[in-house]
CSV table of C-alpha atoms in Angstrom, one decimal:
chain,number,residue,atom,x,y,z
A,18,MET,CA,15.0,12.0,25.3
A,19,LYS,CA,13.4,15.4,24.7
A,20,GLN,CA,16.7,17.1,25.2
A,21,LYS,CA,18.4,14.8,22.8
A,22,ILE,CA,15.8,15.6,20.1
A,23,ILE,CA,16.3,19.3,20.7
A,24,ASN,CA,20.1,18.9,20.4
A,25,VAL,CA,19.8,17.0,17.2
A,26,LEU,CA,17.5,19.7,15.7
A,27,LYS,CA,19.9,22.4,16.7
A,28,ARG,CA,22.6,20.8,14.6
A,29,TYR,CA,20.5,21.2,11.5
A,30,ARG,CA,20.6,24.4,9.5
A,31,LEU,CA,17.6,25.5,7.4
A,32,ARG,CA,19.8,26.4,4.5
A,33,ASP,CA,20.9,22.8,4.2
A,34,TYR,CA,17.3,21.6,3.8
A,35,LYS,CA,16.9,20.6,0.1
A,36,PHE,CA,13.6,22.4,-0.6
A,37,SER,CA,14.2,21.9,-4.3
A,38,LEU,CA,13.8,18.1,-3.9
A,39,VAL,CA,10.6,18.6,-1.8
A,40,VAL,CA,9.2,20.8,-4.5
A,41,LEU,CA,9.9,18.3,-7.2
A,42,VAL,CA,8.3,15.3,-5.4
A,43,THR,CA,5.3,17.4,-4.4
A,44,VAL,CA,4.7,18.7,-7.9
A,45,LEU,CA,5.0,15.2,-9.3
A,46,SER,CA,2.6,13.9,-6.6
A,47,ILE,CA,0.0,16.6,-7.3
A,48,LEU,CA,0.2,15.7,-11.0
A,49,GLY,CA,-0.3,12.1,-10.0
A,50,ILE,CA,-3.4,12.9,-8.0
A,51,LEU,CA,-4.9,14.6,-11.0
A,52,VAL,CA,-4.1,11.8,-13.4
A,53,VAL,CA,-5.3,9.1,-10.9
A,54,GLY,CA,-8.5,11.0,-10.5
A,55,SER,CA,-9.0,11.1,-14.2
A,56,ALA,CA,-8.2,7.4,-14.5
A,57,GLN,CA,-10.5,6.3,-11.7
A,58,GLU,CA,-12.3,9.1,-9.8
A,59,SER,CA,-13.3,6.8,-6.9
A,60,VAL,CA,-9.8,6.4,-5.6
A,61,GLN,CA,-8.6,10.1,-6.0
A,62,ASN,CA,-9.4,11.0,-2.3
A,63,LYS,CA,-7.4,8.0,-1.2
A,64,GLN,CA,-4.5,9.1,-3.3
A,65,ILE,CA,-4.7,12.6,-1.8
A,66,PHE,CA,-4.7,11.0,1.7
A,67,GLY,CA,-1.6,8.9,0.7
A,68,VAL,CA,0.3,12.0,-0.6
A,69,VAL,CA,-0.5,14.1,2.5
A,70,THR,CA,0.5,11.2,4.8
A,71,GLY,CA,3.6,10.7,2.7
A,72,ILE,CA,4.6,14.4,3.0
A,73,ILE,CA,4.1,14.3,6.8
A,74,VAL,CA,6.2,11.1,7.1
A,75,MET,CA,8.8,12.6,4.8
A,76,VAL,CA,9.2,15.7,7.0
A,77,ILE,CA,9.4,13.7,10.2
A,78,ILE,CA,12.0,11.2,8.8
A,79,SER,CA,14.0,14.1,7.4
A,80,LEU,CA,14.6,15.4,10.9
A,81,ILE,CA,15.7,12.0,12.3
A,82,ASP,CA,19.4,11.3,12.2
A,83,TYR,CA,19.9,8.7,9.5
A,84,GLN,CA,22.9,7.3,11.4
A,85,TRP,CA,20.8,6.4,14.4
A,86,VAL,CA,18.3,4.6,12.0
A,87,LEU,CA,21.2,2.7,10.3
A,88,ASN,CA,22.3,1.4,13.7
A,89,LEU,CA,19.0,-0.5,13.8
A,90,TYR,CA,19.8,-2.3,10.5
A,91,TRP,CA,19.5,-5.8,11.9
A,92,PRO,CA,16.0,-5.2,13.5
A,93,ILE,CA,15.0,-3.5,10.2
A,94,TYR,CA,16.1,-6.6,8.3
A,95,PHE,CA,14.2,-9.0,10.5
A,96,VAL,CA,11.0,-6.9,10.6
A,97,ASN,CA,11.1,-6.9,6.8
A,98,ILE,CA,11.3,-10.7,6.7
A,99,LEU,CA,8.5,-11.1,9.3
A,100,LEU,CA,6.2,-8.8,7.2
A,101,LEU,CA,6.8,-10.8,4.0
A,102,VAL,CA,6.2,-14.1,5.9
A,103,ALA,CA,3.0,-12.6,7.3
A,104,VAL,CA,1.8,-11.9,3.8
A,105,LEU,CA,2.3,-15.5,2.7
A,106,ILE,CA,0.5,-16.8,5.9
A,107,GLY,CA,-2.4,-14.4,6.3
A,108,GLY,CA,-2.2,-12.0,3.4
A,109,VAL,CA,-5.2,-10.9,1.3
A,110,GLU,CA,-5.5,-12.8,-2.0
A,111,VAL,CA,-6.5,-10.8,-5.1
A,112,ASN,CA,-6.5,-12.3,-8.6
A,113,GLY,CA,-4.5,-15.3,-7.4
A,114,ALA,CA,-1.8,-13.2,-5.7
A,115,LYS,CA,-1.1,-12.7,-2.0
A,116,ARG,CA,0.6,-9.3,-1.8
A,117,TRP,CA,-1.3,-7.4,0.8
A,118,LEU,CA,-1.9,-7.3,4.6
A,119,ASP,CA,-5.4,-6.1,5.7
A,120,LEU,CA,-5.1,-3.4,8.3
A,121,GLY,CA,-8.8,-2.9,8.6
A,122,PHE,CA,-8.9,0.7,7.3
A,123,THR,CA,-6.6,-0.1,4.3
A,124,ARG,CA,-4.4,-2.7,2.7
A,125,PHE,CA,-0.7,-2.6,3.1
A,126,GLN,CA,1.8,-4.1,0.6
A,127,PRO,CA,5.0,-5.0,2.5
A,128,SER,CA,7.0,-5.5,-0.8
A,129,ASP,CA,7.0,-1.8,-1.4
A,130,LEU,CA,8.5,-1.2,2.1
A,131,THR,CA,11.0,-3.9,1.5
A,132,LYS,CA,12.8,-1.8,-1.1
A,133,ILE,CA,13.4,1.0,1.4
A,134,PHE,CA,14.4,-1.5,4.1
A,135,THR,CA,16.8,-3.0,1.7
A,136,ILE,CA,18.5,0.3,1.0
A,137,LEU,CA,18.8,1.1,4.7
A,138,PHE,CA,20.1,-2.4,5.6
A,139,TYR,CA,22.8,-2.5,2.9
A,140,ALA,CA,23.8,1.1,3.4
A,141,LYS,CA,24.9,0.1,6.9
A,142,PHE,CA,26.1,-3.4,6.1
A,143,LEU,CA,28.3,-2.2,3.2
A,144,MET,CA,29.6,0.7,5.3
A,145,GLU,CA,30.6,-1.8,8.1
A,146,HIS,CA,32.4,-4.0,5.5
A,147,GLU,CA,33.6,-1.4,3.2
A,148,GLN,CA,37.2,-2.7,3.1
A,149,THR,CA,36.3,-6.3,2.5
A,150,ILE,CA,33.3,-6.0,0.1
A,151,ASN,CA,35.3,-7.5,-2.8
A,152,LYS,CA,36.2,-10.7,-0.9
A,153,MET,CA,34.2,-13.7,-2.1
A,154,LYS,CA,33.0,-14.6,1.4
A,155,LYS,CA,31.5,-11.1,1.9
A,156,ILE,CA,29.8,-11.1,-1.5
A,157,VAL,CA,28.3,-14.5,-0.9
A,158,ILE,CA,27.0,-13.4,2.5
A,159,SER,CA,25.5,-10.3,0.9
A,160,VAL,CA,23.7,-12.4,-1.7
A,161,ILE,CA,22.5,-14.9,1.0
A,162,LEU,CA,21.0,-12.1,3.1
A,163,MET,CA,19.2,-10.8,0.0
A,164,LEU,CA,17.7,-14.2,-1.0
A,165,PRO,CA,14.9,-14.4,1.6
A,166,SER,CA,13.3,-11.2,0.5
A,167,LEU,CA,13.5,-12.1,-3.2
A,168,VAL,CA,12.1,-15.6,-2.6
A,169,LEU,CA,9.3,-14.4,-0.4
A,170,ILE,CA,8.2,-11.7,-2.8
A,171,TYR,CA,8.5,-14.1,-5.8
A,172,LYS,CA,6.2,-16.6,-3.9
A,173,GLN,CA,3.4,-14.1,-3.6
A,174,PRO,CA,3.8,-14.2,-6.7
A,175,ASN,CA,5.2,-10.8,-7.6
A,176,LEU,CA,7.7,-11.2,-10.3
A,177,SER,CA,7.9,-7.5,-11.2
A,178,ASN,CA,8.9,-6.4,-7.7
A,179,THR,CA,11.3,-9.4,-7.5
A,180,ILE,CA,13.1,-8.1,-10.6
A,181,CYS,CA,13.0,-4.5,-9.3
A,182,LEU,CA,14.5,-5.6,-5.9
A,183,ALA,CA,17.2,-7.7,-7.5
A,184,ALA,CA,18.2,-4.9,-9.8
A,185,LEU,CA,18.3,-2.5,-6.8
A,186,PHE,CA,20.5,-4.9,-4.9
A,187,CYS,CA,22.9,-5.2,-7.8
A,188,LEU,CA,23.2,-1.4,-8.1
A,189,ILE,CA,23.7,-0.9,-4.3
A,190,MET,CA,26.5,-3.5,-4.4
A,191,TYR,CA,28.1,-1.7,-7.3
A,192,LEU,CA,27.8,1.6,-5.6
A,193,GLY,CA,29.1,0.1,-2.4
A,194,GLY,CA,32.5,-0.6,-4.1
A,195,LEU,CA,32.2,-3.9,-5.9
A,196,SER,CA,35.1,-4.2,-8.3
A,197,TYR,CA,34.7,-3.9,-12.0
A,198,LYS,CA,36.5,-7.2,-12.5
A,199,PHE,CA,33.8,-9.0,-10.5
A,200,ILE,CA,31.0,-7.1,-12.2
A,201,GLY,CA,32.4,-8.0,-15.6
A,202,THR,CA,32.6,-11.7,-14.7
A,203,VAL,CA,29.0,-11.7,-13.5
A,204,LEU,CA,27.8,-10.0,-16.7
A,205,ALA,CA,29.7,-12.4,-18.8
A,206,ILE,CA,27.7,-15.2,-17.1
A,207,ILE,CA,24.3,-13.5,-16.8
A,208,ILE,CA,23.9,-12.3,-20.3
A,209,PRO,CA,24.1,-15.7,-22.1
A,210,VAL,CA,22.2,-17.3,-19.2
A,211,SER,CA,19.4,-14.8,-19.7
A,212,PHE,CA,19.1,-15.7,-23.4
A,213,ILE,CA,19.1,-19.4,-22.5
A,214,PHE,CA,16.4,-18.7,-19.8
A,215,LEU,CA,14.3,-16.9,-22.3
A,216,SER,CA,14.5,-19.6,-24.8
A,217,ILE,CA,13.5,-22.2,-22.2
A,218,VAL,CA,10.5,-20.4,-20.6
A,219,VAL,CA,8.8,-19.9,-24.0
A,220,GLN,CA,8.6,-23.7,-24.5
A,221,PRO,CA,5.2,-25.3,-23.9
A,222,ASP,CA,6.4,-27.8,-21.2
A,223,GLN,CA,8.5,-25.4,-19.2
A,224,LYS,CA,8.2,-25.5,-15.3
A,225,ILE,CA,10.1,-22.4,-14.4
A,226,LEU,CA,7.3,-19.7,-14.8
A,227,LYS,CA,3.6,-19.8,-14.1
A,228,THR,CA,1.4,-20.0,-17.2
A,229,TYR,CA,0.2,-16.4,-17.0
A,230,GLN,CA,3.9,-15.2,-16.7
A,231,GLN,CA,4.9,-17.3,-19.7
A,232,LYS,CA,2.0,-15.9,-21.8
A,233,ARG,CA,3.0,-12.3,-21.0
A,234,ILE,CA,6.5,-13.0,-22.4
A,235,LEU,CA,5.0,-14.7,-25.5
A,236,ALA,CA,2.6,-11.8,-26.0
A,237,TRP,CA,5.6,-9.4,-25.8
A,238,LEU,CA,7.5,-11.4,-28.4
A,239,GLU,CA,4.5,-11.9,-30.7
A,240,PRO,CA,2.0,-9.2,-29.9
A,241,GLU,CA,0.0,-9.7,-33.1
A,242,LYS,CA,-0.7,-13.3,-32.2
A,243,TYR,CA,-2.0,-12.4,-28.7
A,244,ALA,CA,-3.7,-9.1,-29.8
A,245,THR,CA,-7.0,-10.1,-28.3
A,246,ASP,CA,-5.6,-11.8,-25.2
A,247,ASP,CA,-2.4,-11.2,-23.2
A,248,ALA,CA,-1.0,-8.4,-25.5
A,249,TYR,CA,-4.4,-6.6,-25.4
A,250,GLN,CA,-3.6,-4.1,-22.6
A,251,GLN,CA,-0.1,-3.2,-23.9
A,252,LEU,CA,-1.3,-2.7,-27.4
A,253,ASN,CA,-4.1,-0.4,-26.2
A,254,SER,CA,-1.6,1.4,-23.9
A,255,VAL,CA,0.6,2.2,-26.9
A,256,MET,CA,-2.5,3.2,-28.9
A,257,ALA,CA,-3.5,5.5,-26.0
A,258,ILE,CA,-0.1,7.2,-25.7
A,259,GLY,CA,0.0,7.7,-29.5
A,260,SER,CA,-3.5,9.1,-29.7
A,261,GLY,CA,-2.6,11.9,-27.2
A,262,GLN,CA,-0.3,13.4,-29.8
A,263,LEU,CA,1.4,16.6,-28.7
A,264,THR,CA,-0.8,18.0,-25.9
A,265,GLY,CA,-3.3,15.2,-25.3
A,266,LYS,CA,-7.1,15.1,-25.0
A,267,GLY,CA,-7.3,16.7,-21.6
A,268,LEU,CA,-7.9,15.4,-18.1
A,269,ASN,CA,-11.3,14.0,-17.4
A,270,ASN,CA,-12.3,14.2,-21.0
A,271,ASN,CA,-15.4,12.5,-22.3
A,272,THR,CA,-14.1,11.8,-25.8
A,273,THR,CA,-15.7,8.7,-27.2
A,274,THR,CA,-12.5,7.7,-29.0
A,275,SER,CA,-10.6,7.6,-25.7
A,276,VAL,CA,-9.0,4.3,-24.9
A,277,LYS,CA,-9.5,5.0,-21.2
A,278,ASN,CA,-13.2,5.9,-21.5
A,279,GLY,CA,-13.7,2.7,-23.5
A,280,ASN,CA,-12.3,0.7,-20.6
A,281,PHE,CA,-9.7,-0.9,-22.9
A,282,ILE,CA,-7.1,-0.8,-20.2
A,283,SER,CA,-7.6,-2.5,-16.8
A,284,GLU,CA,-6.1,-0.9,-13.7
A,285,PRO,CA,-5.3,2.4,-15.5
A,286,GLN,CA,-4.7,4.1,-12.2
A,287,THR,CA,-1.7,1.9,-11.3
A,288,ASP,CA,0.3,-0.2,-13.7
A,289,PHE,CA,-0.8,1.7,-16.9
A,290,ILE,CA,-0.9,5.2,-15.5
A,291,PHE,CA,1.6,6.3,-18.1
A,292,ALA,CA,-0.9,5.4,-20.8
A,293,ILE,CA,-3.4,7.8,-19.2
A,294,ILE,CA,-0.7,10.5,-19.1
A,295,GLY,CA,0.1,10.0,-22.8
A,296,GLU,CA,-3.5,10.0,-23.9
A,297,GLU,CA,-4.7,12.9,-21.8
A,298,LEU,CA,-1.6,15.1,-21.5
A,299,GLY,CA,0.1,14.1,-24.7
A,300,PHE,CA,3.8,14.1,-25.5
A,301,VAL,CA,4.3,17.2,-23.5
A,302,GLY,CA,2.8,15.6,-20.4
A,303,CYS,CA,4.9,12.5,-20.8
A,304,CYS,CA,8.0,14.6,-21.1
A,305,ILE,CA,7.1,16.6,-18.0
A,306,VAL,CA,6.7,13.5,-15.9
A,307,ILE,CA,9.9,11.9,-17.2
A,308,ILE,CA,11.8,15.2,-16.6
A,309,LEU,CA,10.5,15.5,-13.1
A,310,LEU,CA,11.5,11.9,-12.3
A,311,LEU,CA,14.9,12.5,-13.8
A,312,LEU,CA,15.4,15.7,-11.8
A,313,ILE,CA,14.5,13.9,-8.6
A,314,VAL,CA,17.0,11.1,-9.3
A,315,ILE,CA,19.7,13.7,-10.1
A,316,GLU,CA,18.9,15.7,-6.9
A,317,CYS,CA,19.2,12.5,-4.8
A,318,ILE,CA,22.6,11.7,-6.4
A,319,LEU,CA,23.9,15.3,-5.9
A,320,ILE,CA,22.9,15.1,-2.2
A,321,GLY,CA,24.7,11.7,-1.9
A,322,LEU,CA,27.9,13.2,-3.4
A,323,LYS,CA,28.1,15.6,-0.4
A,324,ALA,CA,27.2,12.9,2.2
A,325,LYS,CA,29.6,12.7,5.2
A,326,ASP,CA,29.9,8.9,5.1
A,327,THR,CA,29.3,5.8,3.0
A,328,GLY,CA,26.0,5.1,4.6
A,329,GLY,CA,24.6,8.5,3.6
A,330,ARG,CA,25.9,8.1,0.1
A,331,LEU,CA,24.4,4.7,-0.3
A,332,ILE,CA,21.0,5.9,1.0
A,333,CYS,CA,20.9,8.7,-1.5
A,334,SER,CA,22.2,6.6,-4.4
A,335,GLY,CA,19.9,3.7,-3.4
A,336,VAL,CA,16.8,5.9,-3.4
A,337,ALA,CA,17.8,7.4,-6.7
A,338,ALA,CA,18.4,3.9,-8.2
A,339,LEU,CA,15.0,2.7,-6.9
A,340,ILE,CA,13.1,5.6,-8.5
A,341,GLY,CA,15.0,5.2,-11.7
A,342,ILE,CA,14.6,1.4,-12.0
A,343,GLN,CA,10.9,1.4,-11.1
A,344,SER,CA,10.2,4.4,-13.4
A,345,PHE,CA,12.0,2.7,-16.3
A,346,ILE,CA,10.1,-0.6,-15.8
A,347,ASN,CA,6.7,1.0,-15.6
A,348,ILE,CA,7.2,3.2,-18.6
A,349,SER,CA,8.8,0.4,-20.6
A,350,VAL,CA,5.7,-1.8,-19.9
A,351,ALA,CA,3.3,0.9,-21.0
A,352,THR,CA,5.3,1.5,-24.2
A,353,MET,CA,5.8,-2.3,-24.8
A,354,ILE,CA,9.5,-2.2,-24.5
A,355,PHE,CA,9.2,-4.8,-21.6
A,356,PRO,CA,6.7,-7.6,-21.2
A,357,ASN,CA,3.6,-6.8,-19.2
A,358,THR,CA,4.4,-6.8,-15.5
A,359,GLY,CA,2.6,-4.8,-12.8
A,360,ILE,CA,4.7,-2.1,-11.0
A,361,SER,CA,3.8,1.4,-10.0
A,362,LEU,CA,5.2,4.7,-11.4
A,363,PRO,CA,6.9,6.5,-8.4
A,364,PHE,CA,4.8,9.3,-6.8
A,365,VAL,CA,2.2,9.0,-9.7
A,366,SER,CA,0.5,5.6,-9.6
A,367,TYR,CA,-2.3,4.9,-7.1
A,368,GLY,CA,-1.2,3.0,-4.1
A,369,LEU,CA,-0.9,4.2,-0.5
A,370,THR,CA,2.0,1.9,0.5
A,371,SER,CA,3.9,2.8,-2.7
A,372,VAL,CA,3.4,6.5,-2.3
A,373,VAL,CA,4.3,6.6,1.4
A,374,SER,CA,7.3,4.3,0.9
A,375,PHE,CA,8.8,6.6,-1.7
A,376,PHE,CA,8.2,9.7,0.5
A,377,MET,CA,10.0,7.8,3.3
A,378,GLY,CA,13.0,7.3,1.0
A,379,ILE,CA,13.0,11.0,0.1
A,380,GLY,CA,12.9,11.7,3.9
A,381,PHE,CA,16.1,9.8,4.5
A,382,VAL,CA,17.7,11.6,1.6
A,383,LEU,CA,16.7,15.0,3.0
A,384,ASN,CA,18.3,14.0,6.3
A,385,VAL,CA,21.5,13.1,4.6
A,386,GLY,CA,21.4,16.5,3.0
A,387,LEU,CA,21.0,18.2,6.4
A,388,GLN,CA,24.4,16.6,7.5
A,389,PRO,CA,26.7,17.4,4.6
A,390,ASN,CA,30.4,16.7,4.6
A,391,LYS,CA,31.9,19.9,5.9
A,392,TYR,CA,35.3,19.1,4.4
A,393,GLN,CA,34.2,19.0,0.8
């Protein structure tokens, strides 16, 4: 076993290691530590621990042959399902939601890991069925395999991660070679259905969404009506971002007019971390964070373009899609483009599982980069 590891490491060349990607995620994570510490100082040390752990995990995974990992795609699939079932059976309940497993020293949120497992599983599954992906039978099987994860996460309840995972799945299927004809047909159905769904869930007697989920949509549609209730956080988030103006009020400031210092936003270290960035680092800080996230996504895509097989390409594009989707949702919620739904900002928001999971994804991307297509 030791000799096999040595042989694998010998195949890698240091010049193929994408240090630019490592620098980008590290810089963004350090910025995240500073902002999290300003939002809630008591959790800053835990965030530092999460980032350090994530970097170590990233380096280790980057040296493990991704093809070997992909060969374990079925065990990965079933471990993911078992973890999500464990949450529903014996998970820790907070504010009416069961999303965490108590490990004694910390809480673990399996839904964050599900996204990485989904990328790995479908990278191999679609590579195995690359020639038949557009056959209806294969598409149906792909959807059926995705449903358990979506249902189990929705049952927690965790609508935001359900939406994020569904969007990730759709993008992976597209990147895996799904035909434009099928995609066009699906969009022609989904778009009108979405409008019908929205018109139904805002009705007083609807049974589709939970009451708090419905109120968040109503607050998004009519913020003035719910200004002191469900739209309160988002309105204050927009106010905080606007008050930062060009350069912000500075990290750890004690300004009495600060939205953060007035405790007008709950959980500012997680779901509304972008509001803290806007208020304390201003427009410049917001742009820096968005540019860093964009550069990370682009770097992952560029590495994927040079991958030696479909599995490697899908890993890179899947991680890029995940970071892009989750960043877009988080920032859209903070700026009131989307209804209020809790989801973390990659590498920035507080959350050990989230931070480590994203570093895991980057680790796999780095390994793909270490095994480029020599014929390109």
